[in-house]
Short mmCIF file of C-alpha atoms and ligand atoms in Angstrom, two decimals:
data_model
loop_
_atom_site.label_atom_id
_atom_site.label_comp_id
_atom_site.label_asym_id
_atom_site.label_seq_id
_atom_site.Cartn_x
_atom_site.Cartn_y
_atom_site.Cartn_z
CA GLU A 1 13.21 -4.95 -14.09
CA LYS A 2 10.75 -2.57 -12.17
CA GLY A 3 8.13 -4.98 -13.14
CA GLY A 4 5.79 -2.31 -14.66
CA TYR A 5 6.18 0.05 -11.65
CA ASP A 6 7.50 3.59 -12.05
CA TYR A 7 9.97 3.05 -9.16
CA PHE A 8 11.72 0.18 -7.42
CA MET A 9 10.32 1.47 -4.16
CA LEU A 10 6.62 0.94 -5.45
CA LYS A 11 7.50 -2.56 -6.65
CA GLU A 12 9.15 -3.42 -3.35
CA ILE A 13 6.18 -2.06 -1.33
CA ALA A 14 3.90 -4.28 -3.45
CA GLU A 15 6.18 -7.28 -2.88
CA GLN A 16 5.73 -7.14 0.90
CA PRO A 17 3.11 -9.88 1.28
CA LYS A 18 5.37 -12.28 -0.46
CA ALA A 19 8.43 -11.18 1.33
CA VAL A 20 6.73 -11.68 4.60
CA ALA A 21 5.51 -15.17 3.54
CA ASP A 22 8.91 -16.13 2.32
CA THR A 23 10.56 -15.13 5.58
CA LEU A 24 8.16 -17.33 7.53
CA LEU A 25 8.49 -20.20 5.07
CA GLY A 26 9.79 -23.42 6.54
CA ARG A 27 10.17 -21.83 9.98
CA ILE A 28 6.75 -22.87 11.39
CA ASP A 29 6.20 -26.73 11.43
CA ALA A 30 2.86 -28.51 10.97
CA SER A 31 2.21 -28.47 14.76
CA GLY A 32 2.64 -24.71 14.94
CA SER A 33 6.07 -24.76 16.59
CA LEU A 34 8.98 -22.78 15.43
CA THR A 35 11.87 -24.69 13.79
CA LEU A 36 14.86 -22.22 13.63
CA ASP A 37 17.50 -24.97 13.28
CA GLU A 38 19.47 -22.54 11.20
CA VAL A 39 20.00 -20.49 14.33
CA ARG A 40 23.14 -22.35 15.16
CA ILE A 41 23.36 -21.05 18.77
CA PRO A 42 22.70 -24.13 20.94
CA VAL A 43 19.37 -24.27 22.78
CA SER A 44 21.33 -24.72 26.09
CA VAL A 45 23.07 -21.33 25.44
CA LEU A 46 19.73 -19.68 24.50
CA ARG A 47 18.23 -20.90 27.74
CA GLU A 48 21.04 -19.29 29.70
CA VAL A 49 20.78 -15.82 28.05
CA ASP A 50 20.12 -13.23 30.66
CA LYS A 51 20.18 -10.19 28.47
CA VAL A 52 19.46 -9.25 24.87
CA VAL A 53 20.90 -6.26 23.13
CA ILE A 54 19.82 -5.26 19.72
CA VAL A 55 22.04 -3.04 17.53
CA ALA A 56 21.19 -1.48 14.28
CA CYS A 57 20.96 1.72 12.35
CA GLY A 58 18.08 3.59 10.63
CA THR A 59 15.05 1.61 9.65
CA ALA A 60 16.70 -1.58 10.97
CA TYR A 61 16.89 0.19 14.33
CA HIS A 62 13.14 0.79 14.22
CA ALA A 63 12.65 -2.92 13.76
CA GLY A 64 14.89 -3.58 16.72
CA MET A 65 12.91 -1.14 18.84
CA ILE A 66 9.74 -3.05 18.14
CA ALA A 67 11.59 -6.35 18.78
CA LYS A 68 12.30 -5.17 22.37
CA TYR A 69 8.57 -5.00 23.20
CA ALA A 70 8.12 -8.48 21.73
CA ILE A 71 11.15 -10.16 23.34
CA GLU A 72 10.54 -8.72 26.82
CA HIS A 73 6.81 -9.71 26.64
CA TRP A 74 7.17 -13.13 25.30
CA THR A 75 10.53 -14.16 27.03
CA ARG A 76 10.70 -12.02 30.13
CA VAL A 77 14.40 -11.54 29.36
CA PRO A 78 15.56 -7.85 29.61
CA CYS A 79 16.18 -6.37 26.18
CA GLU A 80 17.79 -3.09 25.06
CA THR A 81 17.85 -1.73 21.53
CA GLU A 82 20.62 0.63 20.66
CA LEU A 83 21.86 2.63 17.71
CA ALA A 84 24.95 0.75 16.60
CA SER A 85 26.85 4.03 16.26
CA GLU A 86 26.18 4.81 20.02
CA PHE A 87 26.60 1.33 21.31
CA ARG A 88 30.15 0.70 20.46
CA TYR A 89 31.53 4.03 21.84
CA ARG A 90 29.78 3.56 25.20
CA ASP A 91 31.64 0.76 26.91
CA PRO A 92 28.51 -1.43 27.12
CA ILE A 93 28.31 -4.21 29.66
CA LEU A 94 28.22 -7.55 27.93
CA ASP A 95 29.32 -11.13 28.74
CA SER A 96 28.84 -14.70 27.64
CA ARG A 97 25.23 -14.66 28.65
CA THR A 98 24.35 -11.66 26.57
CA LEU A 99 22.73 -12.30 23.25
CA VAL A 100 23.42 -9.43 20.75
CA ILE A 101 21.23 -9.26 17.70
CA ALA A 102 22.62 -7.26 14.80
CA VAL A 103 19.85 -6.17 12.28
CA SER A 104 20.87 -5.15 8.80
CA GLN A 105 19.38 -5.40 5.38
CA SER A 106 22.66 -4.93 3.54
CA GLY A 107 24.94 -6.80 6.06
CA GLU A 108 27.50 -4.20 5.34
CA THR A 109 26.68 -1.17 7.52
CA MET A 110 29.93 -0.19 9.15
CA ASP A 111 28.51 0.86 12.47
CA THR A 112 26.55 -2.35 12.91
CA LEU A 113 29.54 -4.37 11.99
CA MET A 114 31.79 -2.55 14.51
CA ALA A 115 29.14 -3.02 17.16
CA LEU A 116 29.01 -6.78 16.61
CA ARG A 117 32.82 -7.09 16.61
CA HIS A 118 32.87 -5.25 19.87
CA ALA A 119 30.18 -7.50 21.31
CA ARG A 120 32.07 -10.64 20.29
CA GLU A 121 35.27 -9.34 21.78
CA GLN A 122 33.47 -9.09 25.13
CA GLY A 123 32.31 -12.77 24.83
CA ALA A 124 28.70 -12.09 23.81
CA LYS A 125 26.92 -14.29 21.25
CA VAL A 126 25.86 -12.53 17.99
CA LEU A 127 22.87 -13.41 16.04
CA ALA A 128 22.48 -11.54 12.65
CA ILE A 129 19.12 -10.74 11.18
CA CYS A 130 20.14 -9.97 7.56
CA ASN A 131 18.83 -9.81 4.04
CA THR A 132 21.96 -10.25 1.95
CA ASN A 133 23.43 -13.74 1.71
CA GLY A 134 27.08 -14.02 2.54
CA SER A 135 27.56 -10.36 3.51
CA THR A 136 29.92 -9.35 6.13
CA ILE A 137 27.71 -9.03 9.18
CA PRO A 138 26.35 -12.58 8.94
CA ARG A 139 29.85 -13.93 8.12
CA GLU A 140 31.14 -12.38 11.34
CA SER A 141 28.21 -13.47 13.53
CA ASP A 142 27.80 -16.71 15.52
CA ALA A 143 24.57 -17.35 13.82
CA VAL A 144 22.25 -15.81 11.17
CA LEU A 145 18.51 -15.64 10.54
CA TYR A 146 18.13 -14.49 6.95
CA THR A 147 15.16 -12.42 5.98
CA HIS A 148 13.88 -13.46 2.51
CA ALA A 149 12.78 -10.08 1.15
CA GLY A 150 14.80 -10.60 -2.09
CA PRO A 151 17.03 -7.75 -3.33
CA GLU A 152 15.96 -4.36 -2.18
CA VAL A 153 17.10 -1.68 -4.70
CA ALA A 154 15.36 1.53 -3.50
CA VAL A 155 17.42 3.36 -0.94
CA ALA A 156 14.34 3.68 1.33
CA SER A 157 13.80 0.42 3.06
CA THR A 158 10.32 -1.12 2.83
CA LYS A 159 10.12 -4.81 2.38
CA ALA A 160 13.35 -5.41 4.23
CA PHE A 161 11.85 -3.66 7.30
CA LEU A 162 8.68 -5.77 7.18
CA THR A 163 10.86 -9.01 6.98
CA GLN A 164 13.08 -7.74 9.75
CA LEU A 165 10.09 -7.41 11.88
CA VAL A 166 9.05 -11.02 11.04
CA ALA A 167 12.48 -12.29 11.79
CA CYS A 168 12.49 -10.40 15.16
CA TYR A 169 9.15 -11.89 16.02
CA LEU A 170 10.42 -15.34 15.17
CA VAL A 171 13.47 -14.87 17.39
CA ALA A 172 11.31 -13.55 20.23
CA LEU A 173 8.77 -16.45 19.89
CA TYR A 174 11.55 -19.01 19.53
CA LEU A 175 13.39 -17.69 22.68
CA GLY A 176 9.97 -17.94 24.40
CA GLN A 177 9.53 -21.53 23.10
CA VAL A 178 12.92 -22.84 24.16
CA ARG A 179 12.74 -21.09 27.54
CA GLY A 180 9.21 -22.30 28.15
CA THR A 181 7.92 -19.02 29.35
CA LYS A 182 4.54 -18.69 30.83
CA TRP A 183 3.13 -17.11 27.62
CA GLY A 184 3.04 -20.70 26.15
CA ASP A 185 -0.62 -20.41 24.85
CA GLU A 186 -0.33 -16.88 23.64
CA ILE A 187 2.84 -17.80 21.66
CA GLY A 188 0.89 -20.53 19.87
CA THR A 189 -1.89 -18.03 18.90
CA VAL A 190 0.64 -15.36 17.77
CA ILE A 191 2.46 -17.91 15.56
CA GLU A 192 -0.83 -18.71 13.87
CA GLU A 193 -1.74 -15.06 13.33
CA LEU A 194 1.80 -14.40 12.06
CA SER A 195 1.48 -17.17 9.49
CA GLU A 196 -1.54 -15.29 8.13
CA ILE A 197 -0.18 -11.81 8.23
CA GLY A 198 0.79 -11.61 4.55
CA ASN A 199 -2.88 -11.61 3.71
CA GLU A 200 -3.48 -8.60 5.94
CA VAL A 201 -0.55 -6.72 4.37
CA GLU A 202 -2.09 -7.52 1.02
CA GLU A 203 -5.42 -6.15 2.31
CA VAL A 204 -3.81 -2.89 3.31
CA LEU A 205 -2.16 -2.51 -0.03
CA GLY A 206 -5.56 -2.79 -1.78
CA THR A 207 -6.83 0.30 0.17
CA MET A 208 -4.12 2.81 -0.43
CA GLU A 209 -5.74 5.20 -2.97
CA PRO A 210 -7.08 7.65 -0.34
CA VAL A 211 -3.68 7.68 1.27
CA ARG A 212 -2.05 8.66 -2.06
CA GLU A 213 -4.67 11.34 -2.58
CA LEU A 214 -4.01 12.73 0.99
CA ALA A 215 -0.29 12.65 0.34
CA ARG A 216 -0.70 14.74 -2.82
CA SER A 217 -2.85 17.21 -0.91
CA LEU A 218 -0.04 17.90 1.59
CA ALA A 219 2.77 18.31 -0.94
CA ASP A 220 3.24 22.04 -0.02
CA LYS A 221 3.46 21.52 3.79
CA ASN A 222 6.69 22.05 5.59
CA THR A 223 6.20 19.76 8.52
CA VAL A 224 4.50 16.42 9.33
CA LEU A 225 4.42 15.00 12.84
CA PHE A 226 3.94 11.40 13.87
CA LEU A 227 2.69 10.12 17.15
CA GLY A 228 2.55 6.58 18.44
CA ARG A 229 2.77 4.63 21.64
CA HIS A 230 4.07 1.20 22.60
CA VAL A 231 5.00 -0.60 19.33
CA GLY A 232 3.30 2.34 17.52
CA TYR A 233 6.09 4.58 18.66
CA PRO A 234 8.78 3.01 16.50
CA VAL A 235 6.26 2.84 13.66
CA ALA A 236 5.85 6.81 14.08
CA LEU A 237 9.62 7.15 13.89
CA GLU A 238 9.76 5.03 10.77
CA GLY A 239 7.00 7.07 9.12
CA ALA A 240 8.95 10.25 9.93
CA LEU A 241 12.27 8.80 8.63
CA LYS A 242 10.61 7.80 5.36
CA LEU A 243 9.22 11.24 4.91
CA LYS A 244 12.51 12.92 5.65
CA GLU A 245 14.55 10.83 3.24
CA LEU A 246 12.03 10.80 0.36
CA ALA A 247 10.15 14.01 0.69
CA TYR A 248 12.94 16.12 2.25
CA MET A 249 10.29 17.48 4.69
CA HIS A 250 10.72 18.16 8.34
CA ALA A 251 9.19 15.16 9.94
CA GLU A 252 9.41 13.94 13.44
CA GLY A 253 8.01 10.98 15.43
CA PHE A 254 7.11 11.29 19.07
CA ALA A 255 6.02 8.92 21.86
CA ALA A 256 2.50 10.05 22.39
CA GLY A 257 3.08 10.06 26.17
CA GLU A 258 5.73 12.70 25.73
CA LEU A 259 3.32 15.28 24.04
CA LYS A 260 2.85 17.37 27.26
CA HIS A 261 6.68 17.28 27.91
CA GLY A 262 7.35 19.44 24.89
CA PRO A 263 6.09 18.52 21.46
CA ILE A 264 2.55 19.72 21.92
CA ALA A 265 4.02 23.28 21.59
CA LEU A 266 4.63 22.48 17.91
CA ILE A 267 0.95 21.93 17.32
CA GLU A 268 -0.64 24.84 15.33
CA GLN A 269 -3.39 25.51 12.92
CA ASP A 270 -3.42 22.95 10.12
CA VAL A 271 -0.17 21.08 10.92
CA PRO A 272 -0.68 17.43 9.82
CA VAL A 273 -0.18 14.90 12.58
CA VAL A 274 -0.21 11.20 11.86
CA VAL A 275 -1.35 9.16 14.87
CA VAL A 276 -0.88 5.45 15.11
CA VAL A 277 -3.58 4.04 17.41
CA PRO A 278 -3.10 0.78 19.21
CA SER A 279 -5.85 -1.78 19.21
CA PRO A 280 -8.75 -1.14 21.45
CA ARG A 281 -8.48 -4.71 22.56
CA GLY A 282 -5.32 -5.89 24.37
CA ARG A 283 -3.80 -2.79 25.87
CA SER A 284 -6.94 -0.82 25.97
CA VAL A 285 -5.61 1.71 28.45
CA LEU A 286 -3.07 2.91 25.97
CA HIS A 287 -5.76 3.05 23.24
CA ASP A 288 -7.84 5.40 25.32
CA LYS A 289 -4.91 7.58 26.33
CA ILE A 290 -4.06 8.03 22.60
CA VAL A 291 -7.64 8.84 21.73
CA SER A 292 -7.39 11.73 24.36
CA ASN A 293 -4.13 12.86 22.71
CA ILE A 294 -5.84 13.03 19.30
CA GLN A 295 -8.57 15.21 20.90
CA GLU A 296 -5.95 17.39 22.56
CA ILE A 297 -3.99 18.08 19.39
CA ARG A 298 -7.12 18.56 17.22
CA ALA A 299 -8.44 21.12 19.69
CA ARG A 300 -5.24 23.07 18.96
CA GLY A 301 -5.78 23.02 15.28
CA ALA A 302 -3.86 19.90 14.15
CA ARG A 303 -5.08 18.05 11.06
CA THR A 304 -5.39 14.62 12.36
CA ILE A 305 -4.45 11.65 10.08
CA VAL A 306 -5.42 8.62 12.11
CA ILE A 307 -4.34 5.05 11.54
CA ALA A 308 -6.67 2.86 13.43
CA GLU A 309 -7.94 -0.72 13.47
CA ARG A 310 -11.02 -1.28 11.37
CA GLY A 311 -14.17 -1.06 13.45
CA ASP A 312 -12.58 1.30 16.09
CA GLU A 313 -15.28 3.85 16.12
CA THR A 314 -14.04 5.80 19.07
CA VAL A 315 -11.54 7.61 16.87
CA HIS A 316 -14.02 8.50 14.15
CA PRO A 317 -15.09 11.88 15.60
CA TYR A 318 -11.48 13.21 15.82
CA ALA A 319 -10.04 11.93 12.62
CA ASP A 320 -9.86 14.36 9.79
CA HIS A 321 -8.44 11.53 7.81
CA LEU A 322 -8.92 7.98 8.75
CA ILE A 323 -6.73 5.11 7.53
CA GLU A 324 -8.09 1.78 8.53
CA ILE A 325 -5.97 -1.32 9.04
CA PRO A 326 -6.94 -4.95 9.77
CA ARG A 327 -7.23 -6.30 13.26
CA THR A 328 -4.00 -7.87 14.51
CA PRO A 329 -2.55 -8.81 17.90
CA THR A 330 -1.05 -5.61 19.39
CA LEU A 331 2.61 -6.67 19.04
CA LEU A 332 2.22 -7.54 15.39
CA GLN A 333 0.38 -4.22 14.36
CA PRO A 334 3.50 -2.55 13.00
CA LEU A 335 3.49 -4.99 10.05
CA VAL A 336 0.26 -3.52 8.86
CA ALA A 337 0.50 0.08 10.33
CA THR A 338 3.77 0.82 8.54
CA VAL A 339 2.62 0.07 5.03
CA PRO A 340 0.37 3.24 4.70
CA LEU A 341 3.27 5.34 5.87
CA GLN A 342 5.52 4.03 3.17
CA VAL A 343 2.89 4.73 0.56
CA PHE A 344 2.33 8.21 2.00
CA ALA A 345 5.99 9.18 1.83
CA CYS A 346 6.56 7.70 -1.64
CA GLU A 347 3.57 9.56 -2.97
CA LEU A 348 4.62 12.81 -1.32
CA ALA A 349 8.16 12.43 -2.71
CA THR A 350 6.68 12.02 -6.17
CA ALA A 351 4.31 15.00 -5.73
CA ARG A 352 7.28 17.14 -4.76
CA GLY A 353 9.14 16.00 -7.87
CA ASN A 354 11.85 14.13 -5.91
CA GLU A 355 13.85 11.16 -7.08
CA VAL A 356 12.02 8.36 -5.33
CA ASP A 357 14.60 5.50 -5.59
CA GLN A 358 17.71 7.52 -5.10
CA PRO A 359 17.11 10.31 -2.58
CA ARG A 360 19.71 13.05 -2.45
CA ASN A 361 22.73 12.52 -0.21
CA LEU A 362 21.86 8.96 0.66
CA ALA A 363 23.51 5.63 -0.19
CA LYS A 364 21.81 2.26 0.01
CA SER A 365 24.44 0.87 2.12
CA VAL A 366 26.37 2.99 4.57
CA THR A 367 29.90 1.33 4.70
CA VAL A 368 31.58 4.29 6.32
CA GLU A 369 31.18 5.77 9.70
O1 LIG B 401 21.53 -2.17 5.53
P1 LIG B 401 21.13 -1.75 6.85
O2 LIG B 401 19.87 -2.34 7.19
O3 LIG B 401 22.16 -2.02 7.93
O4 LIG B 401 20.93 -0.24 6.71
C1 LIG B 401 20.64 0.56 7.81
C2 LIG B 401 20.16 1.98 7.41
O5 LIG B 401 21.15 2.66 6.75
C3 LIG B 401 18.94 1.96 6.47
O6 LIG B 401 17.82 1.31 7.10
C4 LIG B 401 18.42 3.36 6.16
O7 LIG B 401 17.99 4.05 7.31
C5 LIG B 401 17.27 3.30 5.14
N1 LIG B 401 17.63 4.24 4.03
C6 LIG B 401 15.96 3.77 5.58
O8 LIG B 401 14.95 3.72 4.68
#
């Protein structure tokens, strides 16, 4: 049932191009518009939404963080992403014009379920993004957009994460479409790029041998740091979470802009730092700032592992290890930038002799608080 792979995690990483394509299937029509009829929240209600709040835990929370950038950019509706376990104990301000999005692979995560119950009690509409048909979270929501990742067995979430991202982008673009925001043209282009993104994920998977080799060479390290900015920041957090749960290493993700506010003190000789570099096109200011960050940490001895767009030569002089990813629109970059980090964590776990599919102390679905 592992399909010839040693671990479910490896199989699930390899299934990502298909999972992504399946999640898009039937949701983009021939004219390039989105058809999310299954989102049973009436268009009239979606047009009136004045705030979006995303609640989730763990990896699903990282997908939600990325969704915030997409929703605010494409819809101009304020959006907050919150850990479900914090949200419900905080007396959040919600009303009938708030759209709450609950993201969960299992559909059974207790904190996320409690958060959505709380939101509905306050009159908010709840849309679930979920991978498990008929599970509790979609059953208790006003509407559901299913991710079609197929069953995810490994405790560490991989293909579910990529499909959660796709679903979040679809919701963001759909909200933009029904609200007719000024990004009309850009939305059309992004939908086109999104429909091709499975091929790019496939391409990344074909270039992972050097990443595995690098991971094996770091098996005796104690710490790995991750830096990112904009949508690369949640990618950094996700890379660190994968490494914690699988390799049992100290791993931390930081917003690169925060470096000088503390984390740079952690940089010492030979500490591996993975840096997710935004596209030099699009938000090029951020690109240049992150290139300076790489220079700064390298000058202090860090061993830099740079994930950058193919052809981005500005990073070459400062990258001890370069991981190239295909060109994508900035907001979609997490779909390709996360994949090497999954492979990296899985290989490090194996090299350290850890149980990949069943990491210690963890459960696939956290149905207790
Ligand atoms: O089933 P859910 O998506 O609600 O689960 C949320 C988290 O428990 C989950 O993503 C967890 O962080 C994973 N083990 C991460 O790989």
